[in-house]
Amino acid sequence: MKVLVVGSGGREHALCWKIALSPLVTEVIAAPGNAGIALRARCVDVAAENVEGLLELALREKVDLVVVGPEAPLVAGLADRLRERGIPVFGPSAQAAQLEGSKTFSKELMQRHGIPTAAFSTHRDLDSALKAVERFEGQCVVKADGLAAGKGVVVCSSLDEARSAVRAMLQDKAFGEAGGTVVVEELLRGEEASVLAITDGKRVLPLVAAQDHKAAYDGDTGPNTGGMGAYAPAPVVTSALMARVQREVLEATVQAMAKEGRPFSGLLYAGLMIERGQPKVLEFNVRFGDPECQPLLALMKDDLVPLLLGAASGHLEQDHIAFHDGATMCVVLAAGGYPGPYAKGQPIRGLDEAAKVEGALVFHAGTRLEGSKVIAAGGRVLGVVGRGKTYEEAARIAYACADKIQWEGMRMRRDIGHRVLSK
Ligand code: AMP
Ligand code: GLY
């Protein structure tokens, strides 16, 4: 069969890699892909946001399955357009993608169905938002309602900070329409973990838990990023806690969506805060996390393709997803300056040496080819995954591989996995 993967990041490279390993697959096409994906798939220059272009590509190539990496095309209705034309697609409808596309929708859904999450209120006018942050005495999180490329969340520790966050969104329109409504919520404390699950709208198959490192610098300091590294499994999610998350969060949400006439299929990602063994949902995403996808797929033992097909067709046949023993760790190599402004266009050195490191995988995130040279072309440029019997071994392999790679300005966190390595 022929599979089309939509997107151009590290997540999509990992998806293409894993999908290409399946004996069911004869060809992988990526739109638009990147320099690394081009080694595994045929890249076609159609942007991930170009819904009509992607529909046309899928029809022209007669693909058997479309796998959508990023959220924006799902929120824009790509899965609906493909389904209308009879093309199987892994990813939710636009209505179901509101779980990520609108924080107000997802918070209110959780409230209506008793799914554990932080206390919150939603606001369209500045005065009521200012009153809300005062009630929390500034110990709150201010979130733009809509998609803001991971930048619409401000974790506040003072009243001044919280006031300026709501002013930036509601008065200065820092996030445009996405910030026309804000959610003000209780600041939760504890340890974060991500639990991702594949669902056909009824059955929910969780992957092992992962932990992402969102802060830019070592010691979890500095500005928030899309993620500087991740590892799996995350032992903070014990098997007892996983059973609870499956029942009280994942299955409860899939059932709630079905009841409300927005059946959800594809990948459901629950970002959780765990405080004294109690999980609360920070956010839902409607696609694989990036970089969580990279270590998770590197650890997955089962063929991914029957799972994607089962979810796409509404008939998941498996009742469990098998993973290898051991651990995987992903270190993101980013442009100097990221997540702020950064330079692009530098040639990347050492990729051949890096590819020889046993147990490592190099996934491209923001790269492009210039002749035969691989050029840095994004904020997060590469994700290097180490696979090991232990977390220590996975980390050692990931950093040994990362240290072979260099370009001007490159930077990485040196402490990915610190929570689990110090245990
Ligand atoms: P979100 O996009 O809603 O997951 O927010 C991004 C990040 O902000 C999360 O991964 C957390 O680190 C942090 N965050 C979001 N909501 C809260 C909360 N209620 N309490 C503490 N931290 C939060
Ligand atoms: N790494 C977090 C996300 O993909 O949303």
Short mmCIF file of C-alpha atoms and ligand atoms in Angstrom, two decimals:
data_model
loop_
_atom_site.label_atom_id
_atom_site.label_comp_id
_atom_site.label_asym_id
_atom_site.label_seq_id
_atom_site.Cartn_x
_atom_site.Cartn_y
_atom_site.Cartn_z
CA MET A 1 0.00 0.00 0.00
CA LYS A 2 0.88 3.64 -0.51
CA VAL A 3 0.88 6.04 2.45
CA LEU A 4 0.94 9.84 2.38
CA VAL A 5 2.41 11.56 5.46
CA VAL A 6 1.55 15.25 5.85
CA GLY A 7 4.10 17.55 7.50
CA SER A 8 7.78 18.42 7.57
CA GLY A 9 9.07 18.07 11.13
CA GLY A 10 10.86 15.54 13.32
CA ARG A 11 7.53 13.94 14.16
CA GLU A 12 6.84 13.33 10.48
CA HIS A 13 10.34 11.94 9.90
CA ALA A 14 9.77 9.44 12.71
CA LEU A 15 6.34 8.56 11.25
CA CYS A 16 7.83 8.00 7.78
CA TRP A 17 10.62 5.86 9.26
CA LYS A 18 8.23 3.67 11.24
CA ILE A 19 5.66 3.40 8.43
CA ALA A 20 8.37 2.43 5.92
CA LEU A 21 9.37 -0.47 8.20
CA SER A 22 5.95 -2.06 7.75
CA PRO A 23 5.77 -5.04 5.37
CA LEU A 24 2.35 -3.73 4.30
CA VAL A 25 3.84 -0.59 2.77
CA THR A 26 5.31 -0.29 -0.71
CA GLU A 27 5.73 3.48 -0.86
CA VAL A 28 5.71 6.45 1.48
CA ILE A 29 5.05 9.92 0.09
CA ALA A 30 5.61 13.02 2.24
CA ALA A 31 4.18 16.50 1.76
CA PRO A 32 6.24 18.53 1.98
CA GLY A 33 8.85 16.52 3.95
CA ASN A 34 12.45 17.61 4.61
CA ALA A 35 16.01 16.56 3.77
CA GLY A 36 15.93 13.57 6.12
CA ILE A 37 12.47 12.42 5.14
CA ALA A 38 13.67 12.44 1.52
CA LEU A 39 15.88 9.45 2.38
CA ARG A 40 12.81 7.33 3.27
CA ALA A 41 9.99 8.83 1.25
CA ARG A 42 9.21 10.62 -1.98
CA CYS A 43 8.77 14.27 -1.03
CA VAL A 44 6.21 16.34 -2.91
CA ASP A 45 6.23 20.08 -2.47
CA VAL A 46 2.71 20.67 -1.15
CA ALA A 47 2.51 22.58 2.15
CA ALA A 48 0.89 20.96 5.19
CA GLU A 49 -1.63 23.83 5.38
CA ASN A 50 -2.70 23.48 1.73
CA VAL A 51 -5.85 21.40 2.22
CA GLU A 52 -6.96 21.49 -1.43
CA GLY A 53 -3.45 20.72 -2.68
CA LEU A 54 -3.17 17.73 -0.34
CA LEU A 55 -6.58 16.39 -1.39
CA GLU A 56 -5.55 16.64 -5.01
CA LEU A 57 -2.22 14.91 -4.29
CA ALA A 58 -3.91 12.05 -2.42
CA LEU A 59 -6.37 11.52 -5.28
CA ARG A 60 -3.72 11.77 -7.99
CA GLU A 61 -1.41 9.31 -6.24
CA LYS A 62 -4.32 7.01 -5.26
CA VAL A 63 -2.91 6.65 -1.76
CA ASP A 64 -4.38 4.01 0.55
CA LEU A 65 -3.91 6.03 3.73
CA VAL A 66 -3.14 9.62 4.73
CA VAL A 67 -1.42 10.27 8.07
CA VAL A 68 -1.66 13.89 9.20
CA GLY A 69 1.24 15.07 11.37
CA PRO A 70 0.38 18.62 12.49
CA GLU A 71 -2.83 20.02 14.03
CA ALA A 72 -3.46 23.00 11.73
CA PRO A 73 -4.70 21.04 8.69
CA LEU A 74 -6.89 18.87 10.95
CA VAL A 75 -8.50 21.95 12.50
CA ALA A 76 -8.93 23.28 8.95
CA GLY A 77 -10.85 20.15 7.91
CA LEU A 78 -8.31 18.10 5.94
CA ALA A 79 -9.57 14.79 7.36
CA ASP A 80 -13.17 15.65 6.46
CA ARG A 81 -12.23 16.55 2.89
CA LEU A 82 -10.32 13.27 2.45
CA ARG A 83 -13.10 11.15 3.98
CA GLU A 84 -15.67 12.77 1.69
CA ARG A 85 -13.62 11.43 -1.21
CA GLY A 86 -13.32 7.96 0.32
CA ILE A 87 -9.64 8.22 1.29
CA PRO A 88 -8.80 6.60 4.65
CA VAL A 89 -7.17 9.14 6.95
CA PHE A 90 -5.52 8.92 10.34
CA GLY A 91 -6.64 12.09 12.12
CA PRO A 92 -9.85 13.57 13.50
CA SER A 93 -12.52 15.65 11.77
CA ALA A 94 -12.44 19.44 12.15
CA GLN A 95 -15.24 19.22 14.73
CA ALA A 96 -13.30 16.68 16.79
CA ALA A 97 -10.03 18.60 16.33
CA GLN A 98 -11.58 21.43 18.37
CA LEU A 99 -10.27 19.47 21.33
CA GLU A 100 -6.95 21.12 20.46
CA GLY A 101 -8.23 23.99 18.31
CA SER A 102 -10.18 25.63 21.12
CA LYS A 103 -9.04 25.56 24.73
CA THR A 104 -12.48 26.82 25.77
CA PHE A 105 -14.12 23.88 24.02
CA SER A 106 -11.77 21.37 25.60
CA LYS A 107 -12.01 22.84 29.12
CA GLU A 108 -15.80 22.99 28.97
CA LEU A 109 -16.00 19.44 27.62
CA MET A 110 -13.88 18.24 30.55
CA GLN A 111 -16.10 20.16 32.95
CA ARG A 112 -19.31 18.75 31.47
CA HIS A 113 -18.00 15.18 31.70
CA GLY A 114 -16.08 15.26 34.97
CA ILE A 115 -12.64 14.76 33.40
CA PRO A 116 -9.99 15.99 35.87
CA THR A 117 -8.46 19.36 34.93
CA ALA A 118 -7.46 22.67 36.55
CA ALA A 119 -10.21 25.09 37.70
CA PHE A 120 -10.73 27.80 35.07
CA SER A 121 -12.83 30.58 33.65
CA THR A 122 -13.07 31.96 30.10
CA HIS A 123 -13.17 35.63 29.11
CA ARG A 124 -13.72 37.80 26.09
CA ASP A 125 -13.51 41.12 27.89
CA LEU A 126 -10.52 42.56 29.65
CA ASP A 127 -12.28 43.57 32.89
CA SER A 128 -13.56 40.11 33.70
CA ALA A 129 -10.19 38.56 32.80
CA LEU A 130 -8.39 41.01 35.11
CA LYS A 131 -10.79 40.11 37.94
CA ALA A 132 -10.12 36.41 37.36
CA VAL A 133 -6.35 36.76 37.61
CA GLU A 134 -6.87 38.79 40.81
CA ARG A 135 -8.93 35.96 42.29
CA PHE A 136 -5.96 33.66 41.67
CA GLU A 137 -3.65 36.38 43.09
CA GLY A 138 -1.58 36.01 39.93
CA GLN A 139 -0.85 32.29 40.57
CA CYS A 140 -2.48 31.24 37.33
CA VAL A 141 -1.98 30.32 33.71
CA VAL A 142 -3.31 32.54 30.92
CA LYS A 143 -4.07 30.78 27.63
CA ALA A 144 -5.15 32.05 24.25
CA ASP A 145 -8.21 30.05 23.17
CA GLY A 146 -7.08 29.18 19.64
CA LEU A 147 -4.00 27.72 17.97
CA ALA A 148 -0.94 29.89 18.61
CA ALA A 149 1.89 27.57 17.53
CA GLY A 150 2.59 26.59 21.15
CA LYS A 151 3.15 30.21 22.20
CA GLY A 152 -0.28 31.10 23.54
CA VAL A 153 0.29 29.91 27.12
CA VAL A 154 1.72 32.14 29.85
CA VAL A 155 2.48 30.50 33.20
CA CYS A 156 2.33 33.39 35.71
CA SER A 157 3.81 33.74 39.16
CA SER A 158 2.76 37.32 39.96
CA LEU A 159 -0.27 39.53 39.51
CA ASP A 160 1.71 41.91 37.27
CA GLU A 161 2.73 39.09 34.97
CA ALA A 162 -0.83 37.74 34.77
CA ARG A 163 -2.29 41.19 34.11
CA SER A 164 0.13 41.86 31.29
CA ALA A 165 -0.57 38.44 29.76
CA VAL A 166 -4.33 39.08 29.56
CA ARG A 167 -3.71 42.63 28.28
CA ALA A 168 -1.39 41.33 25.57
CA MET A 169 -4.03 38.86 24.39
CA LEU A 170 -7.30 40.76 24.82
CA GLN A 171 -6.15 44.37 24.33
CA ASP A 172 -3.08 44.21 22.08
CA LYS A 173 -4.27 41.11 20.17
CA ALA A 174 -0.81 39.53 20.42
CA PHE A 175 -2.24 36.28 19.01
CA GLY A 176 -4.89 37.81 16.75
CA GLU A 177 -8.21 35.97 16.76
CA ALA A 178 -6.66 33.00 18.60
CA GLY A 179 -6.40 35.27 21.66
CA GLY A 180 -9.83 36.89 21.29
CA THR A 181 -10.97 34.58 24.08
CA VAL A 182 -8.67 33.71 26.96
CA VAL A 183 -8.78 30.93 29.51
CA VAL A 184 -7.53 31.79 33.00
CA GLU A 185 -6.78 28.69 35.00
CA GLU A 186 -5.41 27.51 38.29
CA LEU A 187 -1.63 26.99 38.37
CA LEU A 188 -1.03 23.29 38.93
CA ARG A 189 2.14 21.95 40.48
CA GLY A 190 3.72 18.54 40.12
CA GLU A 191 5.40 16.56 37.38
CA GLU A 192 4.25 16.62 33.76
CA ALA A 193 3.84 13.61 31.51
CA SER A 194 2.28 12.97 28.12
CA VAL A 195 0.08 9.98 27.42
CA LEU A 196 -0.74 9.43 23.77
CA ALA A 197 -3.32 6.96 22.55
CA ILE A 198 -4.53 5.64 19.22
CA THR A 199 -8.31 5.45 18.98
CA ASP A 200 -10.92 4.49 16.41
CA GLY A 201 -13.60 6.42 18.30
CA LYS A 202 -14.48 3.51 20.58
CA ARG A 203 -11.40 1.56 21.52
CA VAL A 204 -8.48 3.45 23.09
CA LEU A 205 -4.95 2.01 22.91
CA PRO A 206 -2.44 4.01 24.94
CA LEU A 207 1.25 4.17 24.10
CA VAL A 208 3.72 4.10 26.98
CA ALA A 209 3.97 7.48 28.71
CA ALA A 210 6.56 10.04 27.61
CA GLN A 211 8.05 13.11 29.16
CA ASP A 212 8.86 16.22 27.17
CA HIS A 213 11.30 19.03 28.11
CA LYS A 214 9.64 22.26 27.05
CA ALA A 215 12.00 24.84 28.57
CA ALA A 216 14.79 26.15 26.33
CA TYR A 217 17.71 25.72 28.75
CA ASP A 218 19.19 23.20 31.16
CA GLY A 219 17.53 22.87 34.53
CA ASP A 220 14.14 23.58 32.91
CA THR A 221 14.88 27.31 32.75
CA GLY A 222 14.31 29.88 30.03
CA PRO A 223 11.43 30.37 27.63
CA ASN A 224 8.97 27.69 26.56
CA THR A 225 9.72 25.90 23.28
CA GLY A 226 8.01 23.26 21.18
CA GLY A 227 10.14 20.75 23.12
CA MET A 228 13.93 20.36 23.45
CA GLY A 229 13.89 16.63 24.10
CA ALA A 230 11.78 13.76 25.35
CA TYR A 231 12.09 10.22 26.59
CA ALA A 232 9.97 7.14 27.04
CA PRO A 233 8.72 5.42 29.07
CA ALA A 234 8.10 8.06 31.76
CA PRO A 235 8.12 6.17 35.09
CA VAL A 236 6.13 8.94 36.81
CA VAL A 237 3.16 7.25 35.13
CA THR A 238 3.09 3.99 37.06
CA SER A 239 0.95 1.15 35.73
CA ALA A 240 -1.77 1.95 38.28
CA LEU A 241 -1.77 5.58 37.20
CA MET A 242 -1.81 4.56 33.52
CA ALA A 243 -4.94 2.47 34.14
CA ARG A 244 -6.60 5.51 35.71
CA VAL A 245 -5.52 7.81 32.88
CA GLN A 246 -6.88 5.34 30.37
CA ARG A 247 -10.27 5.17 32.10
CA GLU A 248 -10.76 8.64 33.57
CA VAL A 249 -9.09 10.71 30.88
CA LEU A 250 -8.68 8.93 27.53
CA GLU A 251 -11.75 6.68 27.43
CA ALA A 252 -13.87 9.31 29.18
CA THR A 253 -12.89 11.87 26.55
CA VAL A 254 -13.47 9.58 23.58
CA GLN A 255 -16.90 8.64 24.98
CA ALA A 256 -17.72 12.30 25.69
CA MET A 257 -16.82 13.29 22.13
CA ALA A 258 -19.01 10.50 20.73
CA LYS A 259 -21.93 11.54 22.96
CA GLU A 260 -21.60 15.13 21.81
CA GLY A 261 -21.76 14.14 18.16
CA ARG A 262 -18.07 14.75 17.43
CA PRO A 263 -16.65 11.22 17.27
CA PHE A 264 -12.88 11.33 17.67
CA SER A 265 -10.50 9.04 15.81
CA GLY A 266 -6.77 9.29 15.33
CA LEU A 267 -4.27 10.21 17.99
CA LEU A 268 -5.43 11.64 21.29
CA TYR A 269 -2.63 13.26 23.28
CA ALA A 270 -3.23 14.10 26.93
CA GLY A 271 -0.73 16.50 28.49
CA LEU A 272 -0.98 15.75 32.21
CA MET A 273 0.17 17.26 35.48
CA ILE A 274 0.65 14.62 38.16
CA GLU A 275 0.52 15.79 41.72
CA ARG A 276 0.74 13.21 44.49
CA GLY A 277 -0.38 10.48 42.13
CA GLN A 278 -3.43 12.41 40.87
CA PRO A 279 -3.57 13.19 37.13
CA LYS A 280 -5.07 16.41 35.77
CA VAL A 281 -5.28 17.34 32.11
CA LEU A 282 -3.27 20.41 31.08
CA GLU A 283 -4.17 20.16 27.43
CA PHE A 284 -5.33 17.85 24.70
CA ASN A 285 -3.64 17.59 21.33
CA VAL A 286 -5.16 15.79 18.39
CA ARG A 287 -1.89 14.51 16.84
CA PHE A 288 1.40 12.98 17.89
CA GLY A 289 3.57 15.23 20.07
CA ASP A 290 6.81 16.56 18.68
CA PRO A 291 9.36 15.48 19.95
CA GLU A 292 7.51 12.78 21.96
CA CYS A 293 6.67 10.93 18.75
CA GLN A 294 10.36 10.29 18.04
CA PRO A 295 11.26 8.29 21.20
CA LEU A 296 7.81 6.65 21.30
CA LEU A 297 7.97 5.26 17.78
CA ALA A 298 11.61 4.26 18.28
CA LEU A 299 10.46 2.15 21.23
CA MET A 300 7.33 0.72 19.59
CA LYS A 301 7.65 -2.98 18.77
CA ASP A 302 4.37 -3.44 16.90
CA ASP A 303 3.86 -2.48 13.29
CA LEU A 304 2.32 1.01 13.36
CA VAL A 305 0.46 0.69 10.07
CA PRO A 306 -2.35 -1.72 11.15
CA LEU A 307 -2.98 0.64 14.08
CA LEU A 308 -3.20 3.69 11.81
CA LEU A 309 -5.47 1.80 9.39
CA GLY A 310 -7.65 0.48 12.21
CA ALA A 311 -8.15 3.96 13.63
CA ALA A 312 -8.80 5.39 10.16
CA SER A 313 -11.43 2.77 9.35
CA GLY A 314 -13.13 2.79 12.75
CA HIS A 315 -12.13 -0.81 13.51
CA LEU A 316 -9.07 -1.20 15.70
CA GLU A 317 -8.53 -4.92 16.03
CA GLN A 318 -5.68 -5.01 18.53
CA ASP A 319 -6.35 -4.53 22.20
CA HIS A 320 -2.81 -3.58 23.17
CA ILE A 321 0.29 -1.96 21.64
CA ALA A 322 3.60 -3.76 22.27
CA PHE A 323 6.79 -1.85 23.09
CA HIS A 324 10.39 -2.96 23.41
CA ASP A 325 11.96 -3.18 26.84
CA GLY A 326 14.45 -0.50 27.73
CA ALA A 327 14.22 3.20 27.00
CA THR A 328 14.59 5.80 24.29
CA MET A 329 15.74 9.37 24.62
CA CYS A 330 15.52 12.18 22.07
CA VAL A 331 17.77 15.24 22.17
CA VAL A 332 16.74 18.15 19.96
CA LEU A 333 19.48 20.10 18.17
CA ALA A 334 18.22 23.63 17.71
CA ALA A 335 19.32 26.82 16.00
CA GLY A 336 21.14 29.35 18.19
CA GLY A 337 18.51 31.85 19.37
CA TYR A 338 15.56 29.42 19.18
CA PRO A 339 12.77 29.91 20.36
CA GLY A 340 13.55 33.58 19.60
CA PRO A 341 14.81 34.80 16.22
CA TYR A 342 17.52 32.62 14.68
CA ALA A 343 19.62 32.35 11.53
CA LYS A 344 19.02 29.71 8.83
CA GLY A 345 21.04 28.43 5.91
CA GLN A 346 24.14 26.96 7.61
CA PRO A 347 25.44 23.63 6.28
CA ILE A 348 25.22 20.81 8.82
CA ARG A 349 28.40 18.76 9.35
CA GLY A 350 28.84 15.27 10.75
CA LEU A 351 25.59 13.61 9.71
CA ASP A 352 27.43 10.65 8.15
CA GLU A 353 29.44 10.05 11.32
CA ALA A 354 26.29 10.42 13.43
CA ALA A 355 24.48 7.80 11.34
CA LYS A 356 27.15 5.25 12.29
CA VAL A 357 26.53 5.48 16.03
CA GLU A 358 25.07 2.16 17.06
CA GLY A 359 21.61 2.37 18.64
CA ALA A 360 21.03 5.95 17.48
CA LEU A 361 18.54 7.39 15.00
CA VAL A 362 18.77 10.88 13.53
CA PHE A 363 15.44 12.49 12.67
CA HIS A 364 15.37 15.72 10.70
CA ALA A 365 13.04 18.50 11.83
CA GLY A 366 14.01 21.73 10.08
CA THR A 367 16.35 20.85 7.22
CA ARG A 368 16.45 21.16 3.46
CA LEU A 369 18.72 19.92 0.71
CA GLU A 370 20.90 22.27 -1.29
CA GLY A 371 22.49 20.09 -3.94
CA SER A 372 23.86 17.26 -1.83
CA LYS A 373 24.32 19.44 1.28
CA VAL A 374 21.93 19.33 4.23
CA ILE A 375 21.14 22.88 5.39
CA ALA A 376 19.67 24.07 8.70
CA ALA A 377 16.28 25.54 7.88
CA GLY A 378 14.28 25.81 11.11
CA GLY A 379 14.29 26.43 14.85
CA ARG A 380 14.36 22.78 15.82
CA VAL A 381 16.69 21.29 13.23
CA LEU A 382 17.34 17.66 14.23
CA GLY A 383 16.20 15.17 16.86
CA VAL A 384 18.69 12.50 17.83
CA VAL A 385 17.26 9.38 19.49
CA GLY A 386 19.29 6.95 21.58
CA ARG A 387 17.91 3.47 22.25
CA GLY A 388 19.23 1.55 25.25
CA LYS A 389 18.53 -1.11 27.82
CA THR A 390 18.49 1.61 30.47
CA TYR A 391 17.85 5.35 30.53
CA GLU A 392 21.58 5.89 31.12
CA GLU A 393 22.48 3.93 28.02
CA ALA A 394 19.84 5.67 25.91
CA ALA A 395 21.15 9.07 27.04
CA ARG A 396 24.78 8.10 26.44
CA ILE A 397 23.99 6.96 22.89
CA ALA A 398 21.85 10.03 22.12
CA TYR A 399 24.56 12.45 23.27
CA ALA A 400 27.38 10.48 21.59
CA CYS A 401 25.45 10.81 18.34
CA ALA A 402 24.52 14.47 18.90
CA ASP A 403 28.18 15.32 19.57
CA LYS A 404 29.15 14.21 16.06
CA ILE A 405 26.90 16.90 14.55
CA GLN A 406 27.76 20.56 14.22
CA TRP A 407 26.73 23.78 12.49
CA GLU A 408 27.25 27.39 13.31
CA GLY A 409 25.10 28.39 16.28
CA MET A 410 23.80 24.86 17.05
CA ARG A 411 22.64 24.33 20.59
CA MET A 412 21.08 21.56 22.67
CA ARG A 413 20.07 20.87 26.24
CA ARG A 414 22.61 18.69 28.03
CA ASP A 415 20.20 17.38 30.65
CA ILE A 416 17.44 15.57 28.76
CA GLY A 417 16.05 12.88 31.03
CA HIS A 418 17.42 14.46 34.21
CA ARG A 419 14.35 13.51 36.24
CA VAL A 420 14.75 9.86 35.47
CA LEU A 421 18.56 9.78 35.39
CA SER A 422 18.79 11.16 38.92
CA LYS A 423 16.30 8.61 40.33
P1 AMP B 1 -0.65 23.77 27.17
O1 AMP B 1 -0.41 24.17 25.75
O2 AMP B 1 -1.99 24.11 27.67
O3 AMP B 1 -0.21 22.39 27.51
O4 AMP B 1 0.43 24.58 28.01
C1 AMP B 1 1.81 24.48 27.73
C2 AMP B 1 2.57 24.26 29.00
O5 AMP B 1 2.21 25.24 29.98
C3 AMP B 1 2.29 22.94 29.69
O6 AMP B 1 3.04 21.90 29.16
C4 AMP B 1 2.68 23.24 31.11
O7 AMP B 1 4.09 23.21 31.26
C5 AMP B 1 2.23 24.66 31.28
N1 AMP B 1 0.87 24.70 31.84
C6 AMP B 1 -0.30 24.74 31.17
N2 AMP B 1 -1.35 24.77 32.00
C7 AMP B 1 -0.86 24.75 33.25
C8 AMP B 1 -1.44 24.77 34.56
N3 AMP B 1 -2.76 24.83 34.75
N4 AMP B 1 -0.60 24.73 35.61
C9 AMP B 1 0.74 24.69 35.44
N5 AMP B 1 1.35 24.67 34.24
C10 AMP B 1 0.57 24.71 33.15
N1 GLY B 2 5.85 18.54 22.54
C1 GLY B 2 4.56 19.07 22.80
C2 GLY B 2 3.63 19.06 21.68
O1 GLY B 2 3.85 18.43 20.66
O2 GLY B 2 2.59 19.67 21.80
#
